[in-house]
mmCIF file of C-alpha atoms and ligand atoms in Angstrom:
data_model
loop_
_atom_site.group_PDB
_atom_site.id
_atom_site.type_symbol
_atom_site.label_atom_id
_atom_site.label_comp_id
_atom_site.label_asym_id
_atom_site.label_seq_id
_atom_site.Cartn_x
_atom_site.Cartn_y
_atom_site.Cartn_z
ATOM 1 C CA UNK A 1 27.627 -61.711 110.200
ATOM 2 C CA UNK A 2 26.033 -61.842 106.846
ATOM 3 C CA UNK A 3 25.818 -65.532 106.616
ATOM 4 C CA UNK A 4 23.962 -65.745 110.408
ATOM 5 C CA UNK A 5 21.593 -63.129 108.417
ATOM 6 C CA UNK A 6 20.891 -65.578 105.657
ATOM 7 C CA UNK A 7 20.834 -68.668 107.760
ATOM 8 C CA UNK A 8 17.886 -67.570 109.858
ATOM 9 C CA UNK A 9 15.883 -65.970 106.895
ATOM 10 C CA UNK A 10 16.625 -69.298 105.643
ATOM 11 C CA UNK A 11 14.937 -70.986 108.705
ATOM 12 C CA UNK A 12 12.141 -68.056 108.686
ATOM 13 C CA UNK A 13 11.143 -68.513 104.983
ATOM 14 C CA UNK A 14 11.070 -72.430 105.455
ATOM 15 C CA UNK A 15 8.879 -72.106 108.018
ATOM 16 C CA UNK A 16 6.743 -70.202 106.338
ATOM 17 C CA UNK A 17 6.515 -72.465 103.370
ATOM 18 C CA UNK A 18 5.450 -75.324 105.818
ATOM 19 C CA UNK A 19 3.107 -73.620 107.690
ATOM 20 C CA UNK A 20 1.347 -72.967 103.975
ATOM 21 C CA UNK A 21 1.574 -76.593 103.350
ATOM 22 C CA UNK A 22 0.235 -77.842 106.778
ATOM 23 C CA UNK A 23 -2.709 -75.185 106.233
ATOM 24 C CA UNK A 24 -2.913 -76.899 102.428
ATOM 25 C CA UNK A 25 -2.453 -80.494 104.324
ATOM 26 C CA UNK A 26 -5.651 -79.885 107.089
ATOM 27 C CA UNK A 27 -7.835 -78.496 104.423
ATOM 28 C CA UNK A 28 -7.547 -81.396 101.879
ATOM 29 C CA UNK A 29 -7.092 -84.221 104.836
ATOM 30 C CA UNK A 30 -10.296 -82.806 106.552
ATOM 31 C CA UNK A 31 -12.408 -82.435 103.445
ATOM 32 C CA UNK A 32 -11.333 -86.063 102.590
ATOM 33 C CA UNK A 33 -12.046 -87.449 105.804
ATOM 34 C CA UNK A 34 -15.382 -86.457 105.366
ATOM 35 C CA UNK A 35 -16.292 -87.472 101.747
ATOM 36 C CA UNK A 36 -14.858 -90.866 103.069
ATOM 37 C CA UNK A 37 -16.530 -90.782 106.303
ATOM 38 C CA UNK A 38 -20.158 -89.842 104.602
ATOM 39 C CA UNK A 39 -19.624 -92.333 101.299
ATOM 40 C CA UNK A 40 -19.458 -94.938 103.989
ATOM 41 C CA UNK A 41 -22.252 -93.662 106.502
ATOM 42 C CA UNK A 42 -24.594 -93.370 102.979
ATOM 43 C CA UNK A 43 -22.968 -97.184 101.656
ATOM 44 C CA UNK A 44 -24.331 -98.743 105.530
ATOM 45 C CA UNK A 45 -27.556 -96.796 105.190
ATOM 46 C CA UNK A 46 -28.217 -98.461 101.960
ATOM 47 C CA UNK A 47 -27.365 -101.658 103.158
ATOM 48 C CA UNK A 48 -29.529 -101.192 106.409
ATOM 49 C CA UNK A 49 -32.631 -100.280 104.123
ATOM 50 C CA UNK A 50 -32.629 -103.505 101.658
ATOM 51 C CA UNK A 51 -32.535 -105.450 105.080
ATOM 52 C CA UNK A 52 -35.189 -103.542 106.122
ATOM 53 C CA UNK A 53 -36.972 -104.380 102.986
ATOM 54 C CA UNK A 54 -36.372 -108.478 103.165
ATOM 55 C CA UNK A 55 -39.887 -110.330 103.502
ATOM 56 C CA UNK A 56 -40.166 -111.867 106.879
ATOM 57 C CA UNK A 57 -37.365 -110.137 108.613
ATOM 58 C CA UNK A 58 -36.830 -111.235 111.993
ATOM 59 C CA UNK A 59 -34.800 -109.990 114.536
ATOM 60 C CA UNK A 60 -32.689 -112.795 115.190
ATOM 61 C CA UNK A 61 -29.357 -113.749 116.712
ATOM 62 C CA UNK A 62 -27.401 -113.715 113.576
ATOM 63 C CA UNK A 63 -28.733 -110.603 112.306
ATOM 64 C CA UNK A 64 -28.345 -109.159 115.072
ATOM 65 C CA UNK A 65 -24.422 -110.295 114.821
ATOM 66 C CA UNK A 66 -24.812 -109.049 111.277
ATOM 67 C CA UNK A 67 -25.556 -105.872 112.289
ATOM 68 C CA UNK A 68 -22.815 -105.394 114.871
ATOM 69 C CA UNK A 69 -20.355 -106.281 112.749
ATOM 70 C CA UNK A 70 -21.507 -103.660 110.064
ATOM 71 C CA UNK A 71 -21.020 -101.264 113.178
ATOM 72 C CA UNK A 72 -17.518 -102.357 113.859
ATOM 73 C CA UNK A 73 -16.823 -102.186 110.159
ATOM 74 C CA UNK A 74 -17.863 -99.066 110.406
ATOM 75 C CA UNK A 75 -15.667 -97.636 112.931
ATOM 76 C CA UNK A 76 -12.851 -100.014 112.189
ATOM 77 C CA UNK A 77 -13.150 -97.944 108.248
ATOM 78 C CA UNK A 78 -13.438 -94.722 109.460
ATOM 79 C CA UNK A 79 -10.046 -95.206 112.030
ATOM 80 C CA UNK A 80 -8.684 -96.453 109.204
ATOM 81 C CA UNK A 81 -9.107 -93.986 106.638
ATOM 82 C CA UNK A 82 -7.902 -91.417 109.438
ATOM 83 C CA UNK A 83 -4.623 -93.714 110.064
ATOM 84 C CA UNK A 84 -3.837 -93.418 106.056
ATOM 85 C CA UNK A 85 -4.553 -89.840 105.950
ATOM 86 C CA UNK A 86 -1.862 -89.183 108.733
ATOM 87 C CA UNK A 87 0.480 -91.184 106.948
ATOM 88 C CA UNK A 88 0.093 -89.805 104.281
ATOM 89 C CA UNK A 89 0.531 -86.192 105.851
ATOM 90 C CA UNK A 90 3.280 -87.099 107.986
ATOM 91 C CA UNK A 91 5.249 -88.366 104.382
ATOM 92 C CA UNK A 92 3.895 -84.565 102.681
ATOM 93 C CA UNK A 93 5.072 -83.067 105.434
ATOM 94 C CA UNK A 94 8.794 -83.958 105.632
ATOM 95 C CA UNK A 95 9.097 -84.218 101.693
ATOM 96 C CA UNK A 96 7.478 -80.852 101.899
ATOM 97 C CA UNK A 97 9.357 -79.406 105.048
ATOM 98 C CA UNK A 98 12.954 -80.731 103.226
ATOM 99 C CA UNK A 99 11.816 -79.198 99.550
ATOM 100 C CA UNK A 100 10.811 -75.979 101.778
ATOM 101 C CA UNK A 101 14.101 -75.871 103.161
ATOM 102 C CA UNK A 102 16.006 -76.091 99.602
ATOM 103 C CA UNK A 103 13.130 -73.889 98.081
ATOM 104 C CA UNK A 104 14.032 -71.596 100.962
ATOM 105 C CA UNK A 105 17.787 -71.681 100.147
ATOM 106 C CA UNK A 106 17.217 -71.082 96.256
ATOM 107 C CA UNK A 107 15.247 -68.528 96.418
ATOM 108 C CA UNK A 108 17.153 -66.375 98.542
ATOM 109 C CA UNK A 109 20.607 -67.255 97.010
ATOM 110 C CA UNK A 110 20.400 -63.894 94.418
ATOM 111 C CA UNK A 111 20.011 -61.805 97.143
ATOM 112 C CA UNK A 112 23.138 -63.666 99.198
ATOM 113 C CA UNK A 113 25.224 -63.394 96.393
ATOM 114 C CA UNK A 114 24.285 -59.593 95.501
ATOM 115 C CA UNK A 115 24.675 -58.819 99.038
ATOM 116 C CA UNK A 116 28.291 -60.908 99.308
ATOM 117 C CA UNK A 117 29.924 -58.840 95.973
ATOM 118 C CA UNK A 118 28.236 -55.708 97.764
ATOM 119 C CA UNK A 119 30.180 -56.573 101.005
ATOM 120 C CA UNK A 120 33.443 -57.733 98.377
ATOM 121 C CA UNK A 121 33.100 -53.896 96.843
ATOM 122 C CA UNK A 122 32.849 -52.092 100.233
ATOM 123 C CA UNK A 123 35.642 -53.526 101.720
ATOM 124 C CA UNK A 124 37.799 -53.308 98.353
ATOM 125 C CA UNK A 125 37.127 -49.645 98.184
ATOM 126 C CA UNK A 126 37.661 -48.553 101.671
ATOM 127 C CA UNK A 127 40.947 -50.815 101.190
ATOM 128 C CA UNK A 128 41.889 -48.433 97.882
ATOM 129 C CA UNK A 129 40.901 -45.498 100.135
ATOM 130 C CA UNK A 130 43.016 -46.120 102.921
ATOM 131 C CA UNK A 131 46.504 -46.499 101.354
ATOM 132 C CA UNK A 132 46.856 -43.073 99.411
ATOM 133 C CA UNK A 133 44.569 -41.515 103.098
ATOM 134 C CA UNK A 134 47.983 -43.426 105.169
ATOM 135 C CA UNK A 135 50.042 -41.563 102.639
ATOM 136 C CA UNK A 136 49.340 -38.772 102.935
ATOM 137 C CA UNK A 137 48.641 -39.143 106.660
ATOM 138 C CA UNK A 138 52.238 -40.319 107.504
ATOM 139 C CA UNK A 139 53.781 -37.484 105.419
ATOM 140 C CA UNK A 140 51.972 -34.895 106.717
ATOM 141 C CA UNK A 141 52.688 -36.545 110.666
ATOM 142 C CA UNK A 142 56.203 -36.765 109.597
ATOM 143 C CA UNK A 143 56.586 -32.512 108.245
ATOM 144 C CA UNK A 144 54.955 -31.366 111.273
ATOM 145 C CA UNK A 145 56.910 -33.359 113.480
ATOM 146 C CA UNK A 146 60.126 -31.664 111.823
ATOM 147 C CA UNK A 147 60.737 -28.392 113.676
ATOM 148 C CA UNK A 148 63.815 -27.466 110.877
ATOM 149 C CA UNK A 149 61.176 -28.043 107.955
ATOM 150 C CA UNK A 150 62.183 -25.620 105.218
ATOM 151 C CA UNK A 151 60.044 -24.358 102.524
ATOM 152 C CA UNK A 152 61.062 -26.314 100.274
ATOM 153 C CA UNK A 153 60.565 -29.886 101.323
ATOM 154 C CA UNK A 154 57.228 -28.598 102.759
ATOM 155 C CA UNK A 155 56.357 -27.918 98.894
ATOM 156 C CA UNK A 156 57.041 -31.481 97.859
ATOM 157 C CA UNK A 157 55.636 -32.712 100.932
ATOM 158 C CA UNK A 158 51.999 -30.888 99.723
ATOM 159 C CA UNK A 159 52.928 -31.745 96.270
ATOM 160 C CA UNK A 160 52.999 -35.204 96.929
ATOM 161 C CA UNK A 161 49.607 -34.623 98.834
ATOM 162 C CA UNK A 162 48.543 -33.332 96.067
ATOM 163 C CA UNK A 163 49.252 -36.247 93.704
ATOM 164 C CA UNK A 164 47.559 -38.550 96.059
ATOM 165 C CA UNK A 165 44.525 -36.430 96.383
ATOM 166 C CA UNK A 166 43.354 -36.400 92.528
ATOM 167 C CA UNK A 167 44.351 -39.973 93.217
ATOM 168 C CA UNK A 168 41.609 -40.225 95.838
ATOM 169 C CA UNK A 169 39.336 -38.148 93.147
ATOM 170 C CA UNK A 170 40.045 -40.147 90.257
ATOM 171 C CA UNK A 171 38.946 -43.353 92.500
ATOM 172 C CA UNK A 172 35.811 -41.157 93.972
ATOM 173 C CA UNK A 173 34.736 -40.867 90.563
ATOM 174 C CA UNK A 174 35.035 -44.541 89.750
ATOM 175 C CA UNK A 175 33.078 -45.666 92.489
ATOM 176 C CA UNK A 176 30.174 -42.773 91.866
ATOM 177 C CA UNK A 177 30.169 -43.874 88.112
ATOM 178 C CA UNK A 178 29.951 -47.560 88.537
ATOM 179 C CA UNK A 179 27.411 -46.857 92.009
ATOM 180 C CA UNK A 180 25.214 -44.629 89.141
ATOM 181 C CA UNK A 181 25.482 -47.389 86.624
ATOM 182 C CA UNK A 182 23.595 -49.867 89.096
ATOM 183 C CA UNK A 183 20.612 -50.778 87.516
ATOM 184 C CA UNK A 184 20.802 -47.725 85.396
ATOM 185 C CA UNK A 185 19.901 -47.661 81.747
ATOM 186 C CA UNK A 186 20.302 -45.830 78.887
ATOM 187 C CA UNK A 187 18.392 -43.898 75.942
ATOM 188 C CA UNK A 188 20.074 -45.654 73.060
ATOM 189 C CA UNK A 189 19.672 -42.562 69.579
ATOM 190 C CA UNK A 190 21.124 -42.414 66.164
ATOM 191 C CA UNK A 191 24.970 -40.941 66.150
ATOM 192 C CA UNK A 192 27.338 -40.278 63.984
ATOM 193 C CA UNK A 193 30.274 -42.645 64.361
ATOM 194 C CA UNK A 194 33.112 -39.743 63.794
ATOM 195 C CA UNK A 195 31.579 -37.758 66.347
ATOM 196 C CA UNK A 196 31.679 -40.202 69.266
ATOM 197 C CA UNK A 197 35.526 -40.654 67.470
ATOM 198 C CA UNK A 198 36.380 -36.597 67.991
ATOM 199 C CA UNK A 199 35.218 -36.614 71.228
ATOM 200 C CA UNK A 200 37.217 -39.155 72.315
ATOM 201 C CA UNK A 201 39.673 -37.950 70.252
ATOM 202 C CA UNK A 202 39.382 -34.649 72.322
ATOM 203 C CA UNK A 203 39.648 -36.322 75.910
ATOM 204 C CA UNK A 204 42.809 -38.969 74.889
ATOM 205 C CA UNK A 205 44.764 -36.341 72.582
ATOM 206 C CA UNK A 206 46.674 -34.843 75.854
ATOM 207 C CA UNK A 207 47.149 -37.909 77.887
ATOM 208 C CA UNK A 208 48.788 -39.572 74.183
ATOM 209 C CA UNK A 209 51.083 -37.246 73.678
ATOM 210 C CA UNK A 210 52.459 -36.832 77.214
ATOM 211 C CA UNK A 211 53.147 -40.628 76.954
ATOM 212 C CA UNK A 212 54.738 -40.061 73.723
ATOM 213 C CA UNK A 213 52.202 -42.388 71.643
ATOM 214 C CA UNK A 214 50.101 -41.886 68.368
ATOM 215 C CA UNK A 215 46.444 -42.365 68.173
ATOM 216 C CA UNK A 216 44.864 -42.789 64.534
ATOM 217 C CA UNK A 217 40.779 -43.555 64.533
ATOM 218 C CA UNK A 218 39.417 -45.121 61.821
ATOM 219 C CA UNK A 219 37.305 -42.552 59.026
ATOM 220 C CA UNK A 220 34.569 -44.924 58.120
ATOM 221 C CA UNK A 221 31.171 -43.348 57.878
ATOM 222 C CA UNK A 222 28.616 -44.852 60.012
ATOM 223 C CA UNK A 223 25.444 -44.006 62.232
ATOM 224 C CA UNK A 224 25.215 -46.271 65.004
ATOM 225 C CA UNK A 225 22.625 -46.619 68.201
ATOM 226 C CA UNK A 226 24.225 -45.296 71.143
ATOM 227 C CA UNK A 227 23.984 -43.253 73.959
ATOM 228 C CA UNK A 228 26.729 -41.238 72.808
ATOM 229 C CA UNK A 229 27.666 -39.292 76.849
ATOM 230 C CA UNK A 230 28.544 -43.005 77.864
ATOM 231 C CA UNK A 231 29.753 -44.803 74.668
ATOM 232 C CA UNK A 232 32.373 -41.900 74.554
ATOM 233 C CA UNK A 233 33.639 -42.869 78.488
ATOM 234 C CA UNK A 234 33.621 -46.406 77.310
ATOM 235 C CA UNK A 235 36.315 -45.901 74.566
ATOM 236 C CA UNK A 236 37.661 -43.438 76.224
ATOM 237 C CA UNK A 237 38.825 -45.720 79.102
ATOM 238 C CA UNK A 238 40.071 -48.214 76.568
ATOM 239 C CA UNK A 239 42.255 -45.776 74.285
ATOM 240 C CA UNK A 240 43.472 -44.402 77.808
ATOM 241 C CA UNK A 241 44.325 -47.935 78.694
ATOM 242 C CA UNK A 242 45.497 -48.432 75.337
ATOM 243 C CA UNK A 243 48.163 -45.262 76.038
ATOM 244 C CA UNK A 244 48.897 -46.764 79.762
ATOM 245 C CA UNK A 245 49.888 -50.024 79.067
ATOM 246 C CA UNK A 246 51.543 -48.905 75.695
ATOM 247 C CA UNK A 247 55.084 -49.019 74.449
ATOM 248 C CA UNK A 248 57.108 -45.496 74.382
ATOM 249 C CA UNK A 249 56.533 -44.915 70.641
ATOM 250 C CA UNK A 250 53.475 -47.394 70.725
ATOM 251 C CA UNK A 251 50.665 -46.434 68.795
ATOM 252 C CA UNK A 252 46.900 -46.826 69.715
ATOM 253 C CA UNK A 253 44.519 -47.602 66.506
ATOM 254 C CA UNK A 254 40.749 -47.413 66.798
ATOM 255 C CA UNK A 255 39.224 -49.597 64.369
ATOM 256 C CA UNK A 256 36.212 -50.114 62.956
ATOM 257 C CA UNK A 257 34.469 -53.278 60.691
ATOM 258 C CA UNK A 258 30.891 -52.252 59.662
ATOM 259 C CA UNK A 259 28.342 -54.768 58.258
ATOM 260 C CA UNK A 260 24.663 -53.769 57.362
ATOM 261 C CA UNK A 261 23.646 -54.121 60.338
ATOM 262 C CA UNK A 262 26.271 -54.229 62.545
ATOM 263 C CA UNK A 263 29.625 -51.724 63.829
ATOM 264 C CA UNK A 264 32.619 -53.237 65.154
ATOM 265 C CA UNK A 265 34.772 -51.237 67.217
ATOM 266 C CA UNK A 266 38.503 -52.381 68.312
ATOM 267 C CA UNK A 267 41.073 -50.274 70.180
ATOM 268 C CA UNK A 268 44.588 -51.574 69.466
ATOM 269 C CA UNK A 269 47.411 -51.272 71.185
ATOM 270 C CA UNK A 270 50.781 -52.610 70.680
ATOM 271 C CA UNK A 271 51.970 -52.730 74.119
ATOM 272 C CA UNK A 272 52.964 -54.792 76.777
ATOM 273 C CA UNK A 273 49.787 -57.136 76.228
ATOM 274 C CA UNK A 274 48.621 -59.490 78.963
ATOM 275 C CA UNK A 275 48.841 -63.423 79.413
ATOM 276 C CA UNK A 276 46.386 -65.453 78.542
ATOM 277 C CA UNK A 277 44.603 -66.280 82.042
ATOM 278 C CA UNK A 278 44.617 -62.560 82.930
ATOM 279 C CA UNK A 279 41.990 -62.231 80.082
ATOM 280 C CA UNK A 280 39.142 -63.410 82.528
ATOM 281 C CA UNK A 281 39.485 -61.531 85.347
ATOM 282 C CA UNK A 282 40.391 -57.929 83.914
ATOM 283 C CA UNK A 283 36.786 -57.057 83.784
ATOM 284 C CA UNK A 284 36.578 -57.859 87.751
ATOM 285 C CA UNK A 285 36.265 -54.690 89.895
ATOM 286 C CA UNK A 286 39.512 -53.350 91.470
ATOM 287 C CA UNK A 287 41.699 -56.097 89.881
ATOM 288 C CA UNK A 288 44.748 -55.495 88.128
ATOM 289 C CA UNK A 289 47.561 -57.222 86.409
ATOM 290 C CA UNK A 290 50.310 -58.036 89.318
ATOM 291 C CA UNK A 291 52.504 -55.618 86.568
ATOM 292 C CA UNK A 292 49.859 -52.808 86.824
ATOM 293 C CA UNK A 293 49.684 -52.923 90.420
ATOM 294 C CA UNK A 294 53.598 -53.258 91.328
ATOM 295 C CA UNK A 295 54.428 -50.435 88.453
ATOM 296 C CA UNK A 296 54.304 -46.324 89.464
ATOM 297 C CA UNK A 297 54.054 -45.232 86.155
ATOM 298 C CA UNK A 298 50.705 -46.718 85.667
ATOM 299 C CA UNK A 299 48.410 -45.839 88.026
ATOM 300 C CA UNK A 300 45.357 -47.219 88.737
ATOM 301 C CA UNK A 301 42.396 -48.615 90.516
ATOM 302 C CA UNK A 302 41.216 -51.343 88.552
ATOM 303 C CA UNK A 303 37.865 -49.363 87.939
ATOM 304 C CA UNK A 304 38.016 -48.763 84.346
ATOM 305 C CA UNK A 305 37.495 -51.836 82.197
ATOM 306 C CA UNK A 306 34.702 -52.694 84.846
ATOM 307 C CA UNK A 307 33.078 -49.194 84.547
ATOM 308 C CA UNK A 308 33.355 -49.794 80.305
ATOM 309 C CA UNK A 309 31.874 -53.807 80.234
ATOM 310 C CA UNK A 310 28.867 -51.904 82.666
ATOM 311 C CA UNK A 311 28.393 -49.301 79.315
ATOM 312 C CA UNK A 312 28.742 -51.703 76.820
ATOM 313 C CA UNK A 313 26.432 -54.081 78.693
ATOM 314 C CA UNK A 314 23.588 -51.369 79.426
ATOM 315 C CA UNK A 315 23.999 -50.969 74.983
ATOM 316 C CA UNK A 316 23.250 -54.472 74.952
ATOM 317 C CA UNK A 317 26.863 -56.065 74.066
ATOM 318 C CA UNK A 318 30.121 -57.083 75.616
ATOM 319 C CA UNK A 319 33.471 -56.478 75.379
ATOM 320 C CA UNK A 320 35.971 -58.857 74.424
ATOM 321 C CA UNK A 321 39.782 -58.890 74.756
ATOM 322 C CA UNK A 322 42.851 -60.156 73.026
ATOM 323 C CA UNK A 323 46.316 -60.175 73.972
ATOM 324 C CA UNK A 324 49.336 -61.501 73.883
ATOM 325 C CA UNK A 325 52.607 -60.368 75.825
ATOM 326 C CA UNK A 326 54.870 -58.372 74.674
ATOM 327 C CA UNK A 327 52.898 -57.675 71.579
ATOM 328 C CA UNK A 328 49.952 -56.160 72.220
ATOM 329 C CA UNK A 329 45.821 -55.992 73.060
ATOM 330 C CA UNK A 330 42.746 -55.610 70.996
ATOM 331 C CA UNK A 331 39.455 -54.836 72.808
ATOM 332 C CA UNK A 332 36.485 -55.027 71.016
ATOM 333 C CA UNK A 333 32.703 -54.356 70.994
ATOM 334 C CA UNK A 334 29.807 -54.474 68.738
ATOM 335 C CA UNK A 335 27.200 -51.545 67.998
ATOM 336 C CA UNK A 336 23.821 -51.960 66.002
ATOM 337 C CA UNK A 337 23.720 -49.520 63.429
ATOM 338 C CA UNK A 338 21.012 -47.218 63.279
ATOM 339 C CA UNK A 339 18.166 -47.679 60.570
ATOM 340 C CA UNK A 340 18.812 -45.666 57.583
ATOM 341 C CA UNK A 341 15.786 -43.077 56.846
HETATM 342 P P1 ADP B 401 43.422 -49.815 85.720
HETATM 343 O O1 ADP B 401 43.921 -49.454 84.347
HETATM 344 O O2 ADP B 401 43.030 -48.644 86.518
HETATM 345 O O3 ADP B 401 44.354 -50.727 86.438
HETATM 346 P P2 ADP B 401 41.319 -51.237 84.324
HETATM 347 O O4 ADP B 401 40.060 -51.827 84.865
HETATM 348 O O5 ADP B 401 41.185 -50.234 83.263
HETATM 349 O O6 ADP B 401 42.070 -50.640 85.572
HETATM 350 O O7 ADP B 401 42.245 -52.409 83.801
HETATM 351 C C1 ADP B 401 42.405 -53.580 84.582
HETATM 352 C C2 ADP B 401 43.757 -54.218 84.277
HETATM 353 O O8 ADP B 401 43.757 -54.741 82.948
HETATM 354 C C3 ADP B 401 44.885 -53.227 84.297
HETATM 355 O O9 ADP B 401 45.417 -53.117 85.599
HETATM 356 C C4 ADP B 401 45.886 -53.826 83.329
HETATM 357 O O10 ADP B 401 46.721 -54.726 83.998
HETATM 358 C C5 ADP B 401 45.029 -54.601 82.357
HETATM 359 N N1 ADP B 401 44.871 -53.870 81.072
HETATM 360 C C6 ADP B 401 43.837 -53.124 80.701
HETATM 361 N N2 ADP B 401 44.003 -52.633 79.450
HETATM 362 C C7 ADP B 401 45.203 -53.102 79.029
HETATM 363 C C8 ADP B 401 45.948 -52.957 77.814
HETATM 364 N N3 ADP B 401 45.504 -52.236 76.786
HETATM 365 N N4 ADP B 401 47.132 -53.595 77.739
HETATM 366 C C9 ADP B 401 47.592 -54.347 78.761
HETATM 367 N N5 ADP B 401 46.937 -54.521 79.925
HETATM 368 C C10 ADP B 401 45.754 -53.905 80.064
#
């Protein structure tokens, strides 16, 4: 559907361009035509008045000869010079009509491509959305088909319903975070390292010790420039990452290596660490390691690493990812520290 779209704006926009240059083609070709035209006209009149001005001129057979042939000359110049002129249009015009057509195509390639991931996202989400919606759909079909349901299992039946409901929210939120961060910016200020640190400090410290792992951030004194609301969801998502994909007494270290004018921060992890050409394609919305995706314990949408490179990229840097299996991950991003007064 979208390509038929494309195809025929495609068509419309080289058409457009051609219909420019056949407008730029008739001006130019006509004004030529008649500087030609006229510098010949003027050239015969010239000629015709130094006859005029011979001593003794009569009219006689061979001037008269003379003078047609000038005519024919003439005429014979002036079909010429239209002759070269369509040529020469004809050549402009499919040079011009095939460079329209590839002009056409370039210029409207961002827009194809923007609108193809657009498509990509839609139908990823409503995918995500539909298996916890047939979850929950099939359980609760299943309990009210049961006329001997007891009290019990119609607890764990809304329990479960439950679970996949914050689920649903957690992946709501995703989608309204990364939909928000869309061409969004940010108001990069002056903050204090360690309090970006006890904030996230605050949101992980639950989540950690549920999963039974230790979290120890890094005390070094810096002021850095940072919008501090996002850069505080960025780590956030990699320390709870960082917990996720961690071992059972793994711990999580946030990092830090200052210069003068730059912060680097790290989250390590010494977990179950990723393969090599996973590295790539982490960052890619929804997509998750086949591990991630087959496992229960780690649940999921593939959101947050996506929803982090969008912060870090809106503050001007990237992240970047080590990892090796078995052992462990490093994720790391750069902050420009702020100017000291
Ligand atoms: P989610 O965690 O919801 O799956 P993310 O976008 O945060 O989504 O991560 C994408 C994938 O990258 C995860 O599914 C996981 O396989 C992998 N990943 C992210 N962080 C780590 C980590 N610290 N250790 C190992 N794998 C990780």
């Amino acid at each position: 559907m979208h390509l038929q779209i494309f195809k025929s704006a495609t068509v419309k926009l080289t058409l457009v361009y051609i219909a420019i240059l056949i407008c730029i083609c008739a001006f130019f070709s006509f004004n030529w035509y008649r500087f030609a035209t006229n510098e010949l006209n003027s050239a015969l009149r010239r000629q015709s008045a130094l006859i005029e001005r011979l001593p003794n001129i009569e009219e006689t057979d061979v001037l008269r000869s003379v003078l047609e042939a000038r005519e024919d000359r003439l005429v014979e110049g002036k079909r010429n010079i239209a002759r070269q002129l369509l040529g020469v249009n004809i050549l402009l015009l499919v040079l011009g009509g095939t460079g329209s057509y590839f002009m056409a195509k370039r210029s409207l390639e961002p827009i194809e491509l923007a609108h193809k991931a657009q498509a990509r996202f839609t139908a990823d989400a409503s995918h995500e959305l539909r298996t916890p919606l047939a979850a929950m759909q099939t359980e609760i079909e299943v309990a009210l088909r049961d006329s001997n349901l007891t009290k019990q299992a119609a607890i764990g039946m809304l329990k479960s319903n439950l679970e996949e409901v914050s689920r649903l929210q957690s992946l709501s939120d995703g989608l309204l975070r990364l939909a928000r961060q869309d061409g969004g910016s940010v108001t990069l200020m002056p903050v204090a390292l360690q309090s970006i640190f006890a904030a996230v400090q605050d949101r992980t410290a639950k989540y950690a010790q549920q999963q039974g792992r230790s979290i120890t951030f890094d005390q070094t004194a810096a002021t850095v420039l940072a919008d501090k609301v996002s850069i505080t969801e960025l780590l956030v998502n990699l320390v709870d990452n960082a917990i996720k994909y961690g071992r059972p007494d793994g711990k999580v270290r946030v990092t830090v290596a200052a210069d003068q004018a730059t912060v680097q921060i790290s989250v390590v992890d010494d977990g179950i660490g990723m393969a090599e050409s996973e590295l790539h394609k982490i960052f890619d919305r929804f997509y998750r390691v086949d591990s991630s995706r087959s496992s229960q314990v780690r649940p999921g949408h593939g959101l947050g690493l996506s929803i982090a490179q969008n912060i870090a990229a809106l503050h001007g840097t990237q992240i970047t990812v080590a990892s090796k299996i078995a052992v462990g991950s490093t994720f790391s991003f750069l902050l420009q520290r702020a100017a000291k007064t």
